mmCIF file of C-alpha atoms in Angstrom:
data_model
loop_
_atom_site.group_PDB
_atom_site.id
_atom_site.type_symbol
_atom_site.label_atom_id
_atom_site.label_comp_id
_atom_site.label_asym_id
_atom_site.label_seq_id
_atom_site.Cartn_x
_atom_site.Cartn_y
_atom_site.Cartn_z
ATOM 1 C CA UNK A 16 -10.623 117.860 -62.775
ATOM 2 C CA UNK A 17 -9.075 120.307 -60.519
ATOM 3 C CA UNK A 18 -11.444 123.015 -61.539
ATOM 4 C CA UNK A 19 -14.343 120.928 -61.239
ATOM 5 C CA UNK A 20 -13.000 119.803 -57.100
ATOM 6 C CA UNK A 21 -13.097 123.498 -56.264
ATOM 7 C CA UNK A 22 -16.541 124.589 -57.730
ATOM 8 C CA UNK A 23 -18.038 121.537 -56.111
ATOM 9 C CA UNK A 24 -16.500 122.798 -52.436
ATOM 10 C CA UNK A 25 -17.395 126.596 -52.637
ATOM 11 C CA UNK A 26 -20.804 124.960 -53.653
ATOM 12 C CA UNK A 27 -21.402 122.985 -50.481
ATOM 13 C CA UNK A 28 -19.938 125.696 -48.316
ATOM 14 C CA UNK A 29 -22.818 127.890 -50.470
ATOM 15 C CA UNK A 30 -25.309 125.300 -48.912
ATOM 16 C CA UNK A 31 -23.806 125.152 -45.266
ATOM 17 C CA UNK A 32 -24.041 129.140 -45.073
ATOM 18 C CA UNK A 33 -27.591 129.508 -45.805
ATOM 19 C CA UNK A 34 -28.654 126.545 -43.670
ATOM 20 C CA UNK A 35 -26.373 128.329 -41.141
ATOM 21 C CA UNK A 36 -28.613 131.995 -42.379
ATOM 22 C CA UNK A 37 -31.901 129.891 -41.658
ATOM 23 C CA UNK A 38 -31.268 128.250 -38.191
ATOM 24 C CA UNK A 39 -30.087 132.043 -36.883
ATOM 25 C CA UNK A 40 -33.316 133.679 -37.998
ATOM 26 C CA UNK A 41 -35.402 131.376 -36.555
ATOM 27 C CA UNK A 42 -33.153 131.804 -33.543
ATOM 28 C CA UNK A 43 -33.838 134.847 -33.354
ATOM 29 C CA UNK A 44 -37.416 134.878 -34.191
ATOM 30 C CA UNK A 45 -37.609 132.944 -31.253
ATOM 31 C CA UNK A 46 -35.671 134.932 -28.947
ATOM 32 C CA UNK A 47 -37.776 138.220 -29.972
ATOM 33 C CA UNK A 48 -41.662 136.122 -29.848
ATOM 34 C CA UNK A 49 -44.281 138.163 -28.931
ATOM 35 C CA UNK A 50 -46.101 138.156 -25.528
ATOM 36 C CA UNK A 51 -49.990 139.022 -24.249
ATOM 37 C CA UNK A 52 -48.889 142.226 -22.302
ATOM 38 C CA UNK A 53 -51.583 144.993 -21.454
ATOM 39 C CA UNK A 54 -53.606 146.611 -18.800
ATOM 40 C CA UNK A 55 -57.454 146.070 -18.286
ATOM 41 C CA UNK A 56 -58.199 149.372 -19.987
ATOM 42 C CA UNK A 57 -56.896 151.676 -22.281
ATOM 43 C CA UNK A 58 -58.852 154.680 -21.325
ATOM 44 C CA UNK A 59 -58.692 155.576 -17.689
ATOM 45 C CA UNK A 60 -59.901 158.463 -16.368
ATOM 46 C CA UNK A 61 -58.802 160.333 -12.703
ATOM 47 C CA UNK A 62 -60.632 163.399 -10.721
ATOM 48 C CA UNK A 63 -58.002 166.042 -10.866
ATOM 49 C CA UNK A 64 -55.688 166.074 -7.713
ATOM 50 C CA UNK A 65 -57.084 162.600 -6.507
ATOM 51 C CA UNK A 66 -54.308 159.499 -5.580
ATOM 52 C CA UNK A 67 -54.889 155.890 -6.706
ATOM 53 C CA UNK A 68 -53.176 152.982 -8.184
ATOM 54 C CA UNK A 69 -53.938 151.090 -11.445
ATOM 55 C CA UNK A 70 -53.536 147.478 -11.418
ATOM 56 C CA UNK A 71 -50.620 145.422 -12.790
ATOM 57 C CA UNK A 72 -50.923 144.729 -16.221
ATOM 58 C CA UNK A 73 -51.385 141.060 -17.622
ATOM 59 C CA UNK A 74 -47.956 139.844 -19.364
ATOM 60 C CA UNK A 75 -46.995 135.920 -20.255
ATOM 61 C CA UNK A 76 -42.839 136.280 -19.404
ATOM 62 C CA UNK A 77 -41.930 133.829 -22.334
ATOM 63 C CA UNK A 78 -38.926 132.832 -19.857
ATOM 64 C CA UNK A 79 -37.420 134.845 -16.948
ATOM 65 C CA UNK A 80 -39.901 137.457 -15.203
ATOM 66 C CA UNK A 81 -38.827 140.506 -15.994
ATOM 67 C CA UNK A 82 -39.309 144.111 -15.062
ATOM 68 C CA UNK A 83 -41.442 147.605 -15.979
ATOM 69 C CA UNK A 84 -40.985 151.210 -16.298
ATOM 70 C CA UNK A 85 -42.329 154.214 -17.846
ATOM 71 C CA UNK A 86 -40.752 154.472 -21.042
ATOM 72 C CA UNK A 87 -41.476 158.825 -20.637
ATOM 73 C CA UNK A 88 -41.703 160.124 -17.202
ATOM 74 C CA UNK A 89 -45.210 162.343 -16.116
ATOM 75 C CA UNK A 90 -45.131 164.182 -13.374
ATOM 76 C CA UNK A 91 -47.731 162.599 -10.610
ATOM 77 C CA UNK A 92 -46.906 158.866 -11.828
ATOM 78 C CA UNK A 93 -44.816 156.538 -10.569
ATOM 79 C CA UNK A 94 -44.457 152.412 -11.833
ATOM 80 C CA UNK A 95 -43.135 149.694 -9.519
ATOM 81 C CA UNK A 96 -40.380 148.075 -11.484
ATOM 82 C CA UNK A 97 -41.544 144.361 -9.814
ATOM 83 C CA UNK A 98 -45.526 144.445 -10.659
ATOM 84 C CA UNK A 99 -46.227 147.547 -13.047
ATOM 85 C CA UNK A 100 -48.802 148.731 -10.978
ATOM 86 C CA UNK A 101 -48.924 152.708 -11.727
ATOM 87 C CA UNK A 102 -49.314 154.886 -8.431
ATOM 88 C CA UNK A 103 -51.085 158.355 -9.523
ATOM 89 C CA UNK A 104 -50.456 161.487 -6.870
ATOM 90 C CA UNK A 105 -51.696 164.848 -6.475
ATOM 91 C CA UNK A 106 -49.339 166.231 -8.645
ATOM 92 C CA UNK A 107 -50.499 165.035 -11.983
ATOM 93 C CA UNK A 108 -51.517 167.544 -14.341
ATOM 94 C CA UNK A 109 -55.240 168.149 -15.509
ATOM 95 C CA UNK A 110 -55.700 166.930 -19.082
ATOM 96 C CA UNK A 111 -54.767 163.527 -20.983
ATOM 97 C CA UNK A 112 -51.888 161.999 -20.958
ATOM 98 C CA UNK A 113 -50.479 159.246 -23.085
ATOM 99 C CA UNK A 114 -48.547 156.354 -20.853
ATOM 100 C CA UNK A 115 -46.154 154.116 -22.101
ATOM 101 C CA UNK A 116 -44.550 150.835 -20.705
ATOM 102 C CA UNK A 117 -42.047 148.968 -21.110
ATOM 103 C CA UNK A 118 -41.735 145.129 -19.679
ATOM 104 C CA UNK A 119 -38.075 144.035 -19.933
ATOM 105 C CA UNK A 120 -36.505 140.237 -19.558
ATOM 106 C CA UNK A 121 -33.012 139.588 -20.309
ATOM 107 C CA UNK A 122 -32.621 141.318 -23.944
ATOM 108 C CA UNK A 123 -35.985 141.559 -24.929
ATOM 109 C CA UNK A 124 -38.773 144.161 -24.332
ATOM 110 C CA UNK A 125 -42.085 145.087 -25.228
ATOM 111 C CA UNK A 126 -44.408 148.019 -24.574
ATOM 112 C CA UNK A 127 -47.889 148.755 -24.186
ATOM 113 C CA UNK A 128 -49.991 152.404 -24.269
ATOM 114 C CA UNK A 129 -52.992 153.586 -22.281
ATOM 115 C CA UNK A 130 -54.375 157.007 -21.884
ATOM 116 C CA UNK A 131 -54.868 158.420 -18.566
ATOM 117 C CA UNK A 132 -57.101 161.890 -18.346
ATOM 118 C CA UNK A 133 -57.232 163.455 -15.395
ATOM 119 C CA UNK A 134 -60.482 165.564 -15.300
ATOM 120 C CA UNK A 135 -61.746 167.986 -13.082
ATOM 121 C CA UNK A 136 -64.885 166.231 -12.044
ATOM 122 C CA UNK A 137 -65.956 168.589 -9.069
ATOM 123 C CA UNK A 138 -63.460 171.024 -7.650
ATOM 124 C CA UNK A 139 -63.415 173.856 -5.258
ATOM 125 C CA UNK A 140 -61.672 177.080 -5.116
ATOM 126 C CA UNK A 141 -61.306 179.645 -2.840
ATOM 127 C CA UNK A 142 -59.842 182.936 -4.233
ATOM 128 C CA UNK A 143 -60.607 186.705 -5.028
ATOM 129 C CA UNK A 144 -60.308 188.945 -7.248
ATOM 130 C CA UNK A 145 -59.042 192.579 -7.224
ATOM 131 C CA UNK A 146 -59.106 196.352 -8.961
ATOM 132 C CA UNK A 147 -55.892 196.862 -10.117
ATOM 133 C CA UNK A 148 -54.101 195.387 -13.007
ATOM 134 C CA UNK A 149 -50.792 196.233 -11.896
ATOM 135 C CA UNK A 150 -51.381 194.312 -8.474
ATOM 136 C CA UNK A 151 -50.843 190.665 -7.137
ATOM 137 C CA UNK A 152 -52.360 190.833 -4.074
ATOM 138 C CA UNK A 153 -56.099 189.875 -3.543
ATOM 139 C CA UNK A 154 -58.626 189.702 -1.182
ATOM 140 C CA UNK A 155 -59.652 186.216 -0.271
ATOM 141 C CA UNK A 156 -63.637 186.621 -0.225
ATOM 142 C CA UNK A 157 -64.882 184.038 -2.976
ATOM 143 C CA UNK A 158 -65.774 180.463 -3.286
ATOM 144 C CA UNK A 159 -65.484 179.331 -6.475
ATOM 145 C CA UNK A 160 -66.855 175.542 -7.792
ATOM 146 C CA UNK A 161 -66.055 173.991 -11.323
ATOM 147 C CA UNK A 162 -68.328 171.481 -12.471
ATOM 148 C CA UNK A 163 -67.633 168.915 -15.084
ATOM 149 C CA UNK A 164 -70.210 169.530 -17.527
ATOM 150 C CA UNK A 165 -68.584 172.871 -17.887
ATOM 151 C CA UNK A 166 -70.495 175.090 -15.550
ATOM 152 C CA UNK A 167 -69.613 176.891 -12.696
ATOM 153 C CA UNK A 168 -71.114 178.426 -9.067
ATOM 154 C CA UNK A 169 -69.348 181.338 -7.379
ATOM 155 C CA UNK A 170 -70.062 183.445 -3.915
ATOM 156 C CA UNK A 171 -68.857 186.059 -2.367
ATOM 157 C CA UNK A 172 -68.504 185.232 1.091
ATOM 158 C CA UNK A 173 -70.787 186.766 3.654
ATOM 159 C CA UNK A 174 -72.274 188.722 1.054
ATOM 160 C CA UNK A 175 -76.571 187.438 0.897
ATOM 161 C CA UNK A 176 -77.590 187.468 -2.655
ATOM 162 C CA UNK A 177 -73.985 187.513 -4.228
ATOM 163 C CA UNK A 178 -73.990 183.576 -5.662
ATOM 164 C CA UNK A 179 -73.876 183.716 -9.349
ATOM 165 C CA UNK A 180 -73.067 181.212 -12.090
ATOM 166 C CA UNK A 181 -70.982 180.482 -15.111
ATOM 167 C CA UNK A 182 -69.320 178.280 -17.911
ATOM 168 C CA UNK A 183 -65.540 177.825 -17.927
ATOM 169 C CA UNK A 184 -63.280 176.007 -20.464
ATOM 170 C CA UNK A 185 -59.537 174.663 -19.921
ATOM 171 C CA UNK A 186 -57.108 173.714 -22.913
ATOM 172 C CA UNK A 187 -54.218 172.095 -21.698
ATOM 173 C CA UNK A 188 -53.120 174.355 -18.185
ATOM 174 C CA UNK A 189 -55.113 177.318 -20.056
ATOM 175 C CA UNK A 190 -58.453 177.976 -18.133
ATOM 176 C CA UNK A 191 -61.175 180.545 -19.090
ATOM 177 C CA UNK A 192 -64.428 181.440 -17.233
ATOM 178 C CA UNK A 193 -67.557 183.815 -18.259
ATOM 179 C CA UNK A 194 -69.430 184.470 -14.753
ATOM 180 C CA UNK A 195 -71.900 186.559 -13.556
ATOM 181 C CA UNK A 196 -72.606 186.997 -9.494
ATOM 182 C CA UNK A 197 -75.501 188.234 -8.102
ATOM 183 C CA UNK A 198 -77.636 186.106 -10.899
ATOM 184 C CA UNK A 199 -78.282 182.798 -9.153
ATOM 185 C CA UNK A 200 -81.323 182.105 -11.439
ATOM 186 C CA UNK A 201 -79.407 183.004 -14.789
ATOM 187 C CA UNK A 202 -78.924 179.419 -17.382
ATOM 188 C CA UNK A 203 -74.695 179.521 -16.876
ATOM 189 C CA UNK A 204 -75.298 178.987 -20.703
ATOM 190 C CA UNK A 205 -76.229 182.365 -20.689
ATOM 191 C CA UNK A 206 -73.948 184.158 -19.090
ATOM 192 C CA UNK A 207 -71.584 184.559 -22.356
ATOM 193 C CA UNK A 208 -74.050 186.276 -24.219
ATOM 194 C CA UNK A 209 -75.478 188.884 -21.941
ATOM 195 C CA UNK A 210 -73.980 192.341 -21.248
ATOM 196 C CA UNK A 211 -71.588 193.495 -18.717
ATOM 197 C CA UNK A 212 -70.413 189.978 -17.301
ATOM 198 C CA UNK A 213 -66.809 189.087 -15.677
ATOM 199 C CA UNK A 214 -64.669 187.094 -17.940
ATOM 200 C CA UNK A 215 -61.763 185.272 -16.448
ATOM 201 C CA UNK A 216 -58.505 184.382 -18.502
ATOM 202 C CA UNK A 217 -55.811 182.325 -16.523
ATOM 203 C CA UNK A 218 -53.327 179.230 -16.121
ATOM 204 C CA UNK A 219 -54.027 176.147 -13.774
ATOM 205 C CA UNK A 220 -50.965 175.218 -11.764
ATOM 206 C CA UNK A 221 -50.490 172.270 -10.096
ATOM 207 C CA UNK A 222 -47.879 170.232 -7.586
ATOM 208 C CA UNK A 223 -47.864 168.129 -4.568
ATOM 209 C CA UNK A 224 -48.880 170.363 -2.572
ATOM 210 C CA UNK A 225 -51.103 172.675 -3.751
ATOM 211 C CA UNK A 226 -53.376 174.007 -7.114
ATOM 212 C CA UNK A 227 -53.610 177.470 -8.076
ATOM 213 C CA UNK A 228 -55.923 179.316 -11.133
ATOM 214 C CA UNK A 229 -54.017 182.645 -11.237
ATOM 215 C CA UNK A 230 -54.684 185.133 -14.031
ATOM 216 C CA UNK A 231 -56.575 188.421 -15.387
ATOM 217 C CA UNK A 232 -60.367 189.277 -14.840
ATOM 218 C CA UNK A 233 -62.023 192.141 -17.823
ATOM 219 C CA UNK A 234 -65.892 193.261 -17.789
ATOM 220 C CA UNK A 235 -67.073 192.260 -20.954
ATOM 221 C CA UNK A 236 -69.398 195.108 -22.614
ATOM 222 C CA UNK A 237 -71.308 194.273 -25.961
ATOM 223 C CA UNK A 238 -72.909 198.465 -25.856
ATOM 224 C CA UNK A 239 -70.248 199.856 -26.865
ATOM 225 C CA UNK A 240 -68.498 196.255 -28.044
ATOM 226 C CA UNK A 241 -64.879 196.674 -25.626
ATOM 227 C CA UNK A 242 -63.699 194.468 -22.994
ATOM 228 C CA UNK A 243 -61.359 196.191 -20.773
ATOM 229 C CA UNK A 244 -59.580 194.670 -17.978
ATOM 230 C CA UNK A 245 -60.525 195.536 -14.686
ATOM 231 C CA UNK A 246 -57.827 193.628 -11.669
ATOM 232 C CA UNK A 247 -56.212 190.140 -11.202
ATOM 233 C CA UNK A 248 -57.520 187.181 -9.992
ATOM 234 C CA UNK A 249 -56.269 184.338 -7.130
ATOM 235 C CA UNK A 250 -58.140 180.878 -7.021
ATOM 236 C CA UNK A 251 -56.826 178.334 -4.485
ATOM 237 C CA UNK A 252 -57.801 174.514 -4.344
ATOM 238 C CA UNK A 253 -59.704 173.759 -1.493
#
């Protein structure tokens, strides 16, 4: 009989731990529930070097409001902890970025993603260019406008005749222009394919205060095929 006392005991503590097992998870499928938590978009789209403020997000707090933050930090983007509104500056960096949040209460958090692409729209430049490759310094005497359908305008100042066009390209802070001046009433399309125009390598740089194309300028020769370059270039945002 003895035997038979202590199988019967280890079976009902058997019984009282998975009961015990059950009521935990669903303890803690309740603690971890889901919530509706997003922003009205999840594509927004910026003009480069422009400030404004996306909306807080829609969340349900199953209990206790919580807070937000960025779960990676980008440069030009702040989040207030309270609402989850997103403040964008001057200082965020052309191209798309991927945005991550986190909403926190208690011991539980959840996240949501948006992209954010700052473009540049319509921008303006003033700049130069000069004749030496092994020089910095250059002569502040163009004005330079980007498009965002890829084309470009550029003048020399003071100089009747001198506007010309273009096509540029940017991948990532890596820009790249094909211009010709003195050809107002070339396609920009163009420009690439005929003989003897500028062609404009460089890096966009960007911060709080100010935006900068710097880079090398080479004449671009198809008879004979060479491209040889010619000076450095300065672009400023105006």
């Amino acid at each position: 009989m003895k035997p038979r006392t202590f199988n019967n005991t280890m079976k009902k503590y058997s019984i009282l731990g998975i009961c015990m097992f059950i009521i935990l998870a669903c303890s803690n499928d309740n603690d971890s529930q889901s919530v509706d938590f997003h922003y009205a978009s999840e594509i927004f789209e910026v003009a480069f070097r422009s400030q404004g403020t996306i909306p807080q997000p829609s969340i349900q707090w199953p209990k206790e409001e919580g807070t937000f933050s960025l779960k990676n930090p980008i440069e030009g983007l702040t989040i207030d902890e309270n609402t989850g509104a997103l403040s964008i500056e001057r200082s965020l960096q052309v191209g798309e970025h991927e945005v991550t949040v986190i909403a926190q209460s208690g011991s539980q958090s959840w996240e949501t993603r948006f992209l954010l692409t700052s473009i540049l729209k319509y921008t303006f430049w003033v700049g130069g260019r000069n004749n030496d490759p092994n020089s910095e310094e250059v002569e502040y005497n163009s004005i330079l406008q980007l498009y965002e359908d890829g084309t470009l305008d550029i003048e020399l100042i003071d100089e009747l005749g001198s506007e010309g066009v273009g096509v540029w390209s940017i991948d990532g802070d890596a820009i790249q222009m094909w211009l010709c001046t003195y050809c107002n009433d070339m396609d920009p399309q163009d420009v690439p394919q005929t003989d003897e125009h500028s062609y404009f390598e460089g890096v966009l740089e960007n911060d709080i205060l100010d935006a900068t194309i710097t880079g090398e300028w080479y004449v671009v020769r198809f008879d004979p095929d060479s491209t040889t370059q010619y000076g450095n270039f300065v672009f400023e945002w105006d």
